[in-house]
Amino acid sequence: MENRFWRIERRPEGTDFDDALALVTDTLPELGEGEIRIRNAMLSMDAGTRLWLTAREDGYQPPLPVGAPMTGLVLGEVIASRADGFNEGDPVRAFGVWGRLSQVDAAMAGAVKLDPTVADRRAWFGPLGMNGWTALWGIERTGAAKAGERVLVSAAAGATGILAVQIAKLLGGEAWGIAGGAEKCRFLTEDLGTAGAVDYKAGDLGAQLDAAGGFDVYFDNVGGAMLDEVLTRMNHYGRIAVCGLLSDYGSGTRTAPREFDQILMRRLRVEGFFSPDFMHEGEALTARLREWVEAGDLVMPYDVTRGLDNTLAAYAKLFTGGNIGKVIVELES
């Protein structure tokens, strides 16, 4: 059986993905023991995968090799299986290939069967998927947010940030977001009901943060210079949950806070966290998130691009600020 998929040809510079990935066709091998073959229906676009395209060996996982298929979360239907617990026709989510088909070891790919009664299956990529797990874990566990505390989220109009500000509110916190542009800030305050929003594109981020006041918890998706600005606006004994370093992924630079001394001066706790560390909690996290989703208390806008050929344009939105909410590529049936 042939598959059409995106292959890594070279390491991209910045957001120049068109010169780094190529859409190719190749023949799939025979299905091995423990493997499943998925007909992909949707591809999840996630900023963290940008790190996999670099040559860095000190990341949270090794880089993808040049010449390999591009990998990411996929949602689809099992069309062949040699893995226990998976049958043809099962709806699944797994780490697969940016292509028409994904052939993966079910266990290694974290494949899970999905409840077909969920009305909008896109939710398995958003509030009921890794974005939801990460937002809930980062706010409640890593950030240890308590009712009445002030919580600040960067990249707050992205998939994880949107969920993080809502969860901070649901847990009784005062939620604030940092986003780029008036439209995104209006979305945070008017549609999601955050206490306020800081527009980093409007200039003088520090003054805007000063006007907002101090924060007890910072859910950091960005790192870089933005982290410096926030460090000096944290309340004493605050917590910083480091979820992502968006400013670093394609720049070739690394976050090195100038204001590092504030961790001591303000007695801050800074902790990084990564979804595979709590995948064993996925079922329980999903159950809690689903209650909020079904009650209408946790919402997600979707930025949908159709067609495998248009995947790279969708991916680039994550790094240019061209989206509000979860970026998904829907494949033709």
Short mmCIF file of C-alpha atoms in Angstrom, two decimals:
data_model
loop_
_atom_site.label_atom_id
_atom_site.label_comp_id
_atom_site.label_asym_id
_atom_site.label_seq_id
_atom_site.Cartn_x
_atom_site.Cartn_y
_atom_site.Cartn_z
CA MET A 1 0.00 0.00 0.00
CA GLU A 2 1.33 3.44 -0.91
CA ASN A 3 1.40 6.41 1.42
CA ARG A 4 1.72 10.12 0.61
CA PHE A 5 3.43 12.02 3.42
CA TRP A 6 5.71 14.91 4.37
CA ARG A 7 9.40 13.96 4.62
CA ILE A 8 12.17 15.98 6.29
CA GLU A 9 14.69 16.94 3.59
CA ARG A 10 16.84 19.33 5.67
CA ARG A 11 16.78 21.33 8.88
CA PRO A 12 14.55 24.40 8.42
CA GLU A 13 15.72 27.96 9.05
CA GLY A 14 13.09 29.87 11.00
CA THR A 15 9.71 29.26 9.37
CA ASP A 16 11.07 28.28 5.96
CA PHE A 17 9.32 24.92 6.02
CA ASP A 18 8.69 24.79 2.27
CA ASP A 19 12.40 24.28 1.58
CA ALA A 20 12.86 21.80 4.42
CA LEU A 21 9.98 19.33 3.96
CA ALA A 22 8.76 17.61 0.81
CA LEU A 23 5.53 15.81 -0.01
CA VAL A 24 6.50 12.34 -1.27
CA THR A 25 4.99 8.95 -1.99
CA ASP A 26 6.41 5.64 -0.78
CA THR A 27 5.28 2.07 -0.16
CA LEU A 28 4.42 0.98 3.37
CA PRO A 29 6.08 -2.19 4.70
CA GLU A 30 4.08 -5.20 5.85
CA LEU A 31 2.34 -4.67 9.16
CA GLY A 32 4.53 -5.89 12.02
CA GLU A 33 3.55 -7.47 15.30
CA GLY A 34 2.06 -4.86 17.64
CA GLU A 35 1.50 -2.37 14.82
CA ILE A 36 -1.62 -0.66 13.54
CA ARG A 37 -2.28 1.14 10.27
CA ILE A 38 -4.36 4.32 10.57
CA ARG A 39 -6.17 6.21 7.85
CA ASN A 40 -5.53 9.73 9.08
CA ALA A 41 -8.51 12.08 9.16
CA MET A 42 -6.82 14.98 10.96
CA LEU A 43 -3.33 16.17 11.80
CA SER A 44 -2.59 18.20 14.91
CA MET A 45 -0.27 21.17 14.48
CA ASP A 46 1.79 21.69 17.65
CA ALA A 47 4.55 24.23 18.20
CA GLY A 48 6.64 21.85 20.28
CA THR A 49 7.33 19.69 17.24
CA ARG A 50 9.46 22.52 15.86
CA LEU A 51 12.20 21.46 18.27
CA TRP A 52 12.19 18.00 16.69
CA LEU A 53 13.22 19.60 13.39
CA THR A 54 16.38 21.10 14.87
CA ALA A 55 19.68 19.27 15.36
CA ARG A 56 19.59 19.75 19.14
CA GLU A 57 20.46 16.57 21.04
CA ASP A 58 19.72 18.05 24.47
CA GLY A 59 15.99 18.56 24.02
CA TYR A 60 13.31 16.61 25.80
CA GLN A 61 13.58 13.99 23.05
CA PRO A 62 16.03 13.33 20.21
CA PRO A 63 15.54 15.26 16.95
CA LEU A 64 13.84 13.58 14.02
CA PRO A 65 16.45 12.48 11.47
CA VAL A 66 16.72 14.08 8.06
CA GLY A 67 15.06 11.74 5.58
CA ALA A 68 12.41 10.61 8.07
CA PRO A 69 8.67 11.30 7.84
CA MET A 70 7.48 14.30 9.83
CA THR A 71 5.79 13.12 13.00
CA GLY A 72 2.92 14.52 15.04
CA LEU A 73 -0.39 13.65 16.63
CA VAL A 74 -2.94 12.19 14.24
CA LEU A 75 -6.56 11.21 14.54
CA GLY A 76 -8.16 8.61 12.32
CA GLU A 77 -9.47 5.09 11.89
CA VAL A 78 -7.68 1.78 12.19
CA ILE A 79 -7.71 0.02 8.82
CA ALA A 80 -5.44 -2.90 9.77
CA SER A 81 -4.16 -4.19 13.09
CA ARG A 82 -1.71 -6.67 14.55
CA ALA A 83 -1.94 -5.05 18.01
CA ASP A 84 -4.02 -6.41 20.85
CA GLY A 85 -6.98 -4.22 21.71
CA PHE A 86 -7.20 -2.51 18.33
CA ASN A 87 -9.57 -3.60 15.59
CA GLU A 88 -10.42 -2.36 12.13
CA GLY A 89 -12.80 0.56 12.34
CA ASP A 90 -11.65 1.76 15.75
CA PRO A 91 -11.31 5.56 16.02
CA VAL A 92 -7.85 6.34 17.42
CA ARG A 93 -5.40 9.07 18.30
CA ALA A 94 -1.66 8.42 18.14
CA PHE A 95 1.70 9.92 17.34
CA GLY A 96 1.84 9.17 13.64
CA VAL A 97 2.95 10.64 10.33
CA TRP A 98 1.95 13.82 8.55
CA GLY A 99 0.44 11.85 5.70
CA ARG A 100 -2.56 9.97 4.39
CA LEU A 101 -1.68 6.95 6.49
CA SER A 102 0.23 6.23 9.69
CA GLN A 103 1.74 2.84 10.41
CA VAL A 104 2.94 2.73 14.02
CA ASP A 105 3.71 0.49 16.95
CA ALA A 106 0.54 1.03 18.96
CA ALA A 107 2.26 1.09 22.34
CA MET A 108 5.23 3.24 21.34
CA ALA A 109 2.95 5.71 19.54
CA GLY A 110 0.69 6.13 22.56
CA ALA A 111 -2.30 5.00 20.52
CA VAL A 112 -5.64 5.27 22.32
CA LYS A 113 -9.12 4.30 21.21
CA LEU A 114 -11.54 7.21 21.26
CA ASP A 115 -15.11 7.42 22.47
CA PRO A 116 -17.20 7.94 19.32
CA THR A 117 -19.98 9.63 21.30
CA VAL A 118 -17.94 12.85 21.62
CA ALA A 119 -19.89 15.21 19.38
CA ASP A 120 -16.93 17.13 17.96
CA ARG A 121 -14.03 14.75 17.40
CA ARG A 122 -11.66 17.71 17.05
CA ALA A 123 -11.89 17.95 20.84
CA TRP A 124 -9.57 14.90 21.04
CA PHE A 125 -6.83 17.22 19.76
CA GLY A 126 -7.86 20.14 21.97
CA PRO A 127 -9.50 20.08 25.39
CA LEU A 128 -9.64 16.27 25.58
CA GLY A 129 -6.12 15.76 24.24
CA MET A 130 -2.56 16.80 24.97
CA ASN A 131 -3.44 20.50 25.01
CA GLY A 132 -6.10 19.94 27.64
CA TRP A 133 -3.93 17.62 29.73
CA THR A 134 -1.04 20.10 29.59
CA ALA A 135 -3.18 23.08 30.53
CA LEU A 136 -4.81 21.32 33.48
CA TRP A 137 -1.58 19.80 34.77
CA GLY A 138 0.40 23.00 34.37
CA ILE A 139 -2.13 25.22 36.14
CA GLU A 140 -3.18 22.84 38.91
CA ARG A 141 -0.12 20.68 39.56
CA THR A 142 3.04 22.42 38.36
CA GLY A 143 1.77 25.96 38.94
CA ALA A 144 -0.18 24.88 42.05
CA ALA A 145 -2.70 27.68 41.45
CA LYS A 146 -5.07 28.30 44.34
CA ALA A 147 -8.45 29.98 44.40
CA GLY A 148 -8.05 33.73 44.57
CA GLU A 149 -4.56 33.81 43.10
CA ARG A 150 -3.61 35.81 40.02
CA VAL A 151 -2.57 33.62 37.08
CA LEU A 152 -0.81 34.89 33.94
CA VAL A 153 -0.58 32.82 30.74
CA SER A 154 1.62 33.65 27.73
CA ALA A 155 0.62 32.68 24.17
CA ALA A 156 -2.84 32.80 25.69
CA ALA A 157 -4.66 32.73 22.34
CA GLY A 158 -2.95 29.51 21.29
CA ALA A 159 -4.40 26.04 21.84
CA THR A 160 -2.85 25.35 25.24
CA GLY A 161 -3.00 28.95 26.45
CA ILE A 162 -6.73 29.28 25.72
CA LEU A 163 -7.41 26.23 27.86
CA ALA A 164 -5.01 27.33 30.60
CA VAL A 165 -6.72 30.69 31.18
CA GLN A 166 -10.14 29.01 31.29
CA ILE A 167 -8.94 26.34 33.72
CA ALA A 168 -7.38 29.00 35.96
CA LYS A 169 -10.81 30.63 36.13
CA LEU A 170 -12.60 27.32 36.75
CA LEU A 171 -10.26 26.66 39.68
CA GLY A 172 -11.13 30.03 41.20
CA GLY A 173 -8.19 32.09 40.02
CA GLU A 174 -8.02 35.52 38.42
CA ALA A 175 -6.85 34.77 34.89
CA TRP A 176 -4.82 37.09 32.67
CA GLY A 177 -3.39 36.40 29.24
CA ILE A 178 -0.56 37.74 27.10
CA ALA A 179 -1.33 37.66 23.37
CA GLY A 180 -0.34 39.45 20.19
CA GLY A 181 -2.79 41.95 18.77
CA ALA A 182 -6.05 43.64 19.72
CA GLU A 183 -8.24 40.91 18.19
CA LYS A 184 -6.68 38.19 20.33
CA CYS A 185 -6.85 40.30 23.46
CA ARG A 186 -10.53 41.06 22.83
CA PHE A 187 -11.15 37.35 22.41
CA LEU A 188 -9.56 36.64 25.79
CA THR A 189 -11.49 39.29 27.70
CA GLU A 190 -14.84 39.30 25.87
CA ASP A 191 -15.24 35.69 24.76
CA LEU A 192 -13.37 33.89 27.54
CA GLY A 193 -13.97 36.42 30.30
CA THR A 194 -10.40 36.81 31.52
CA ALA A 195 -9.75 39.57 34.03
CA GLY A 196 -7.46 41.24 31.54
CA ALA A 197 -5.19 40.79 28.54
CA VAL A 198 -1.76 42.20 27.74
CA ASP A 199 -0.94 42.90 24.09
CA TYR A 200 2.78 42.35 23.60
CA LYS A 201 2.55 43.84 20.11
CA ALA A 202 1.26 47.16 21.48
CA GLY A 203 4.63 48.11 22.93
CA ASP A 204 6.09 48.57 26.43
CA LEU A 205 5.17 45.13 27.74
CA GLY A 206 6.69 46.00 31.11
CA ALA A 207 4.41 49.00 31.61
CA GLN A 208 1.36 46.93 30.69
CA LEU A 209 2.36 44.27 33.21
CA ASP A 210 2.94 46.94 35.85
CA ALA A 211 -0.57 48.24 35.27
CA ALA A 212 -1.95 44.72 35.60
CA GLY A 213 -0.20 44.13 38.94
CA GLY A 214 1.75 41.20 40.38
CA PHE A 215 1.10 37.55 39.64
CA ASP A 216 1.22 34.40 41.74
CA VAL A 217 1.43 31.89 38.89
CA TYR A 218 2.92 32.24 35.41
CA PHE A 219 2.14 29.57 32.80
CA ASP A 220 4.98 30.16 30.34
CA ASN A 221 4.67 29.08 26.71
CA VAL A 222 7.20 31.55 25.30
CA GLY A 223 10.39 32.03 27.34
CA GLY A 224 12.89 34.56 25.97
CA ALA A 225 12.63 38.27 26.69
CA MET A 226 9.02 37.92 27.79
CA LEU A 227 10.10 35.75 30.70
CA ASP A 228 12.46 38.51 31.86
CA GLU A 229 9.59 40.98 31.92
CA VAL A 230 7.39 38.63 33.94
CA LEU A 231 10.07 37.61 36.45
CA THR A 232 10.19 41.17 37.80
CA ARG A 233 6.39 41.27 38.12
CA MET A 234 5.92 38.03 40.06
CA ASN A 235 4.62 38.09 43.61
CA HIS A 236 6.79 36.61 46.35
CA TYR A 237 6.59 32.81 46.57
CA GLY A 238 5.10 32.63 43.08
CA ARG A 239 5.36 29.63 40.77
CA ILE A 240 6.39 29.55 37.12
CA ALA A 241 5.25 26.51 35.13
CA VAL A 242 7.42 26.26 32.00
CA CYS A 243 5.34 24.60 29.30
CA GLY A 244 7.10 25.82 26.16
CA LEU A 245 9.79 28.10 24.77
CA LEU A 246 8.15 29.32 21.59
CA SER A 247 10.58 32.21 21.18
CA ASP A 248 13.51 29.77 21.03
CA TYR A 249 12.25 27.02 18.73
CA GLY A 250 13.14 28.50 15.38
CA SER A 251 15.56 31.24 16.38
CA GLY A 252 18.63 29.20 17.24
CA THR A 253 18.85 31.07 20.55
CA ARG A 254 18.19 29.84 24.06
CA THR A 255 16.28 31.45 26.90
CA ALA A 256 18.79 32.88 29.41
CA PRO A 257 16.94 35.21 31.76
CA ARG A 258 18.75 38.42 32.61
CA GLU A 259 16.48 38.63 35.62
CA PHE A 260 17.44 35.20 36.97
CA ASP A 261 18.25 36.73 40.36
CA GLN A 262 14.54 37.40 40.87
CA ILE A 263 14.03 33.68 41.46
CA LEU A 264 16.00 34.16 44.68
CA MET A 265 14.85 37.67 45.54
CA ARG A 266 11.17 36.78 45.19
CA ARG A 267 11.55 33.14 46.39
CA LEU A 268 10.06 31.79 43.17
CA ARG A 269 9.71 28.18 42.13
CA VAL A 270 10.37 27.48 38.43
CA GLU A 271 9.55 24.03 37.05
CA GLY A 272 9.35 22.60 33.56
CA PHE A 273 6.80 19.94 32.66
CA PHE A 274 6.17 17.75 29.63
CA SER A 275 3.04 15.77 28.75
CA PRO A 276 4.67 12.29 28.45
CA ASP A 277 5.56 12.62 32.14
CA PHE A 278 1.87 12.37 33.05
CA MET A 279 0.41 10.32 30.19
CA HIS A 280 -0.45 7.63 32.75
CA GLU A 281 -2.89 10.17 34.23
CA GLY A 282 -4.53 10.76 30.84
CA GLU A 283 -7.78 8.91 31.52
CA ALA A 284 -8.42 10.79 34.77
CA LEU A 285 -7.46 14.13 33.23
CA THR A 286 -9.74 13.51 30.25
CA ALA A 287 -12.67 12.67 32.52
CA ARG A 288 -12.36 15.98 34.38
CA LEU A 289 -11.88 17.97 31.20
CA ARG A 290 -14.85 16.29 29.53
CA GLU A 291 -17.16 17.37 32.35
CA TRP A 292 -16.19 20.99 31.74
CA VAL A 293 -16.50 20.62 27.95
CA GLU A 294 -19.96 19.05 28.13
CA ALA A 295 -21.11 21.72 30.57
CA GLY A 296 -19.96 24.42 28.14
CA ASP A 297 -17.41 25.74 30.61
CA LEU A 298 -14.33 24.88 28.53
CA VAL A 299 -14.37 25.93 24.89
CA MET A 300 -11.90 25.83 22.02
CA PRO A 301 -11.95 27.65 18.69
CA TYR A 302 -10.45 25.64 15.83
CA ASP A 303 -8.34 26.98 12.98
CA VAL A 304 -8.90 24.37 10.28
CA THR A 305 -6.91 23.98 7.06
CA ARG A 306 -8.10 21.39 4.56
CA GLY A 307 -5.86 19.18 2.49
CA LEU A 308 -2.54 17.44 3.07
CA ASP A 309 -0.90 19.72 0.48
CA ASN A 310 -1.61 22.74 2.71
CA THR A 311 -0.09 21.33 5.90
CA LEU A 312 2.98 23.56 5.95
CA ALA A 313 0.91 26.73 5.65
CA ALA A 314 -1.11 25.61 8.65
CA TYR A 315 2.04 24.75 10.60
CA ALA A 316 3.59 28.16 9.96
CA LYS A 317 0.65 29.89 11.67
CA LEU A 318 1.92 28.62 15.01
CA PHE A 319 5.08 30.71 14.66
CA THR A 320 3.70 33.81 12.97
CA GLY A 321 0.70 34.35 15.28
CA GLY A 322 -1.75 33.66 12.49
CA ASN A 323 -4.20 31.63 14.56
CA ILE A 324 -6.58 31.78 17.47
CA GLY A 325 -7.03 28.36 19.06
CA LYS A 326 -6.16 24.89 17.89
CA VAL A 327 -4.62 24.53 14.43
CA ILE A 328 -5.75 21.36 12.65
CA VAL A 329 -5.31 19.97 9.16
CA GLU A 330 -8.31 18.00 7.92
CA LEU A 331 -7.60 15.44 5.22
CA GLU A 332 -9.91 14.62 2.36
CA SER A 333 -11.89 11.43 2.89
#
